[in-house]
């Protein structure tokens, strides 16, 4: 399965963005999915998790209450609604598919830049 994130851009602090992760070459409906991000000079970090039926979600402490993860299995797509963005959210955002206990490849990311 190939994953491609999109929807990033340059926004101001307080704005919102909705990221999309589109899958191709296979179906994501049987897999949990996750969002990760990597800020300049930092390691990649976990952002959000959603199980295959969207009945269980989890978030990192830094985005809890501001970001919402969702999915549309019929469209083979996962979303990340990001609200109340701040400059610390500036990063390249990636999605990943979870195979068992391991995260798969991250695919092509999308850059989010938040100006103060």
Short mmCIF file of C-alpha atoms in Angstrom, two decimals:
data_model
loop_
_atom_site.label_atom_id
_atom_site.label_comp_id
_atom_site.label_asym_id
_atom_site.label_seq_id
_atom_site.Cartn_x
_atom_site.Cartn_y
_atom_site.Cartn_z
CA UNK A 1 0.00 0.00 0.00
CA UNK A 2 1.34 3.41 -0.96
CA UNK A 3 0.40 6.41 1.14
CA UNK A 4 0.44 10.06 0.22
CA UNK A 5 -0.37 12.90 2.56
CA UNK A 6 -1.67 16.23 1.27
CA UNK A 7 -3.35 19.40 2.46
CA UNK A 8 -0.43 21.13 4.10
CA UNK A 9 0.43 24.76 3.63
CA UNK A 10 1.38 28.04 5.25
CA UNK A 11 -1.09 29.29 7.86
CA UNK A 12 -1.15 31.69 10.77
CA UNK A 13 -1.32 30.77 14.42
CA UNK A 14 -4.88 29.95 15.38
CA UNK A 15 -5.86 28.74 11.92
CA UNK A 16 -7.04 25.28 10.94
CA UNK A 17 -5.98 22.79 8.29
CA UNK A 18 -7.29 19.44 7.21
CA UNK A 19 -4.77 16.89 6.05
CA UNK A 20 -5.66 13.94 3.84
CA UNK A 21 -3.87 10.61 3.54
CA UNK A 22 -4.77 8.77 0.37
CA UNK A 23 -3.89 5.11 -0.03
CA UNK A 24 -3.36 3.29 -3.29
CA UNK A 25 -2.35 -0.20 -4.32
CA UNK A 26 -4.39 -1.82 -1.57
CA UNK A 27 -7.11 -1.26 0.98
CA UNK A 28 -6.59 0.30 4.40
CA UNK A 29 -9.89 -0.89 5.83
CA UNK A 30 -8.31 -3.79 7.71
CA UNK A 31 -5.57 -1.73 9.32
CA UNK A 32 -5.13 0.83 12.01
CA UNK A 33 -3.66 4.07 10.76
CA UNK A 34 -1.57 6.79 12.28
CA UNK A 35 -0.30 10.29 11.73
CA UNK A 36 3.25 11.32 12.52
CA UNK A 37 5.23 14.51 12.08
CA UNK A 38 8.84 15.58 11.87
CA UNK A 39 9.88 19.11 12.69
CA UNK A 40 13.15 20.57 11.37
CA UNK A 41 16.08 19.15 13.31
CA UNK A 42 13.90 16.81 15.34
CA UNK A 43 12.98 13.16 15.23
CA UNK A 44 9.71 11.94 13.82
CA UNK A 45 7.00 11.81 16.48
CA UNK A 46 3.60 10.22 16.87
CA UNK A 47 0.58 12.50 16.47
CA UNK A 48 -2.60 10.45 16.22
CA UNK A 49 -3.91 6.91 15.95
CA UNK A 50 -7.18 5.49 14.67
CA UNK A 51 -8.19 1.84 14.64
CA UNK A 52 -9.67 0.23 11.58
CA UNK A 53 -13.30 0.78 12.59
CA UNK A 54 -12.67 4.31 13.91
CA UNK A 55 -14.00 3.28 17.30
CA UNK A 56 -10.72 3.96 19.07
CA UNK A 57 -8.51 7.01 18.68
CA UNK A 58 -5.55 8.37 20.56
CA UNK A 59 -3.43 11.50 20.37
CA UNK A 60 -0.14 12.83 21.59
CA UNK A 61 -0.37 15.18 24.54
CA UNK A 62 0.75 18.09 22.40
CA UNK A 63 -2.24 17.86 20.04
CA UNK A 64 -4.92 16.38 22.32
CA UNK A 65 -8.03 18.54 22.18
CA UNK A 66 -6.94 20.37 19.02
CA UNK A 67 -6.53 17.64 16.38
CA UNK A 68 -9.11 15.10 15.27
CA UNK A 69 -8.31 11.96 13.28
CA UNK A 70 -10.94 10.28 11.13
CA UNK A 71 -11.16 7.86 8.24
CA UNK A 72 -13.34 6.92 5.30
CA UNK A 73 -12.62 3.29 4.48
CA UNK A 74 -14.86 3.41 1.43
CA UNK A 75 -12.58 6.09 -0.01
CA UNK A 76 -9.38 4.51 1.31
CA UNK A 77 -8.57 7.76 3.06
CA UNK A 78 -7.61 9.04 6.49
CA UNK A 79 -7.92 12.63 7.65
CA UNK A 80 -6.35 14.84 10.28
CA UNK A 81 -8.30 17.94 11.23
CA UNK A 82 -5.90 20.37 12.88
CA UNK A 83 -7.35 23.29 14.83
CA UNK A 84 -5.82 26.09 16.85
CA UNK A 85 -2.49 25.61 15.12
CA UNK A 86 0.60 27.11 16.68
CA UNK A 87 4.19 27.50 15.45
CA UNK A 88 5.22 24.34 17.35
CA UNK A 89 3.00 22.37 14.96
CA UNK A 90 5.29 23.27 12.05
CA UNK A 91 6.51 20.00 10.57
CA UNK A 92 6.23 17.56 7.71
CA UNK A 93 3.24 15.35 8.42
CA UNK A 94 3.12 11.70 7.39
CA UNK A 95 0.60 8.92 7.60
CA UNK A 96 1.36 5.28 8.20
CA UNK A 97 -0.38 1.95 8.25
CA UNK A 98 0.03 -0.38 11.19
CA UNK A 99 0.95 -3.97 10.44
CA UNK A 100 0.46 -5.88 13.66
CA UNK A 101 2.59 -4.09 16.24
CA UNK A 102 4.72 -2.25 13.72
CA UNK A 103 4.21 0.90 11.69
CA UNK A 104 4.81 0.57 7.96
CA UNK A 105 6.43 3.02 5.62
CA UNK A 106 5.42 6.65 5.97
CA UNK A 107 4.93 7.57 2.37
CA UNK A 108 5.16 11.08 1.05
CA UNK A 109 4.54 13.74 3.65
CA UNK A 110 3.01 17.18 3.49
CA UNK A 111 4.57 20.33 4.96
CA UNK A 112 2.65 22.39 7.47
CA UNK A 113 4.10 25.77 8.37
CA UNK A 114 2.49 27.88 11.07
CA UNK A 115 3.58 31.49 11.39
CA UNK A 116 3.22 33.45 14.61
#
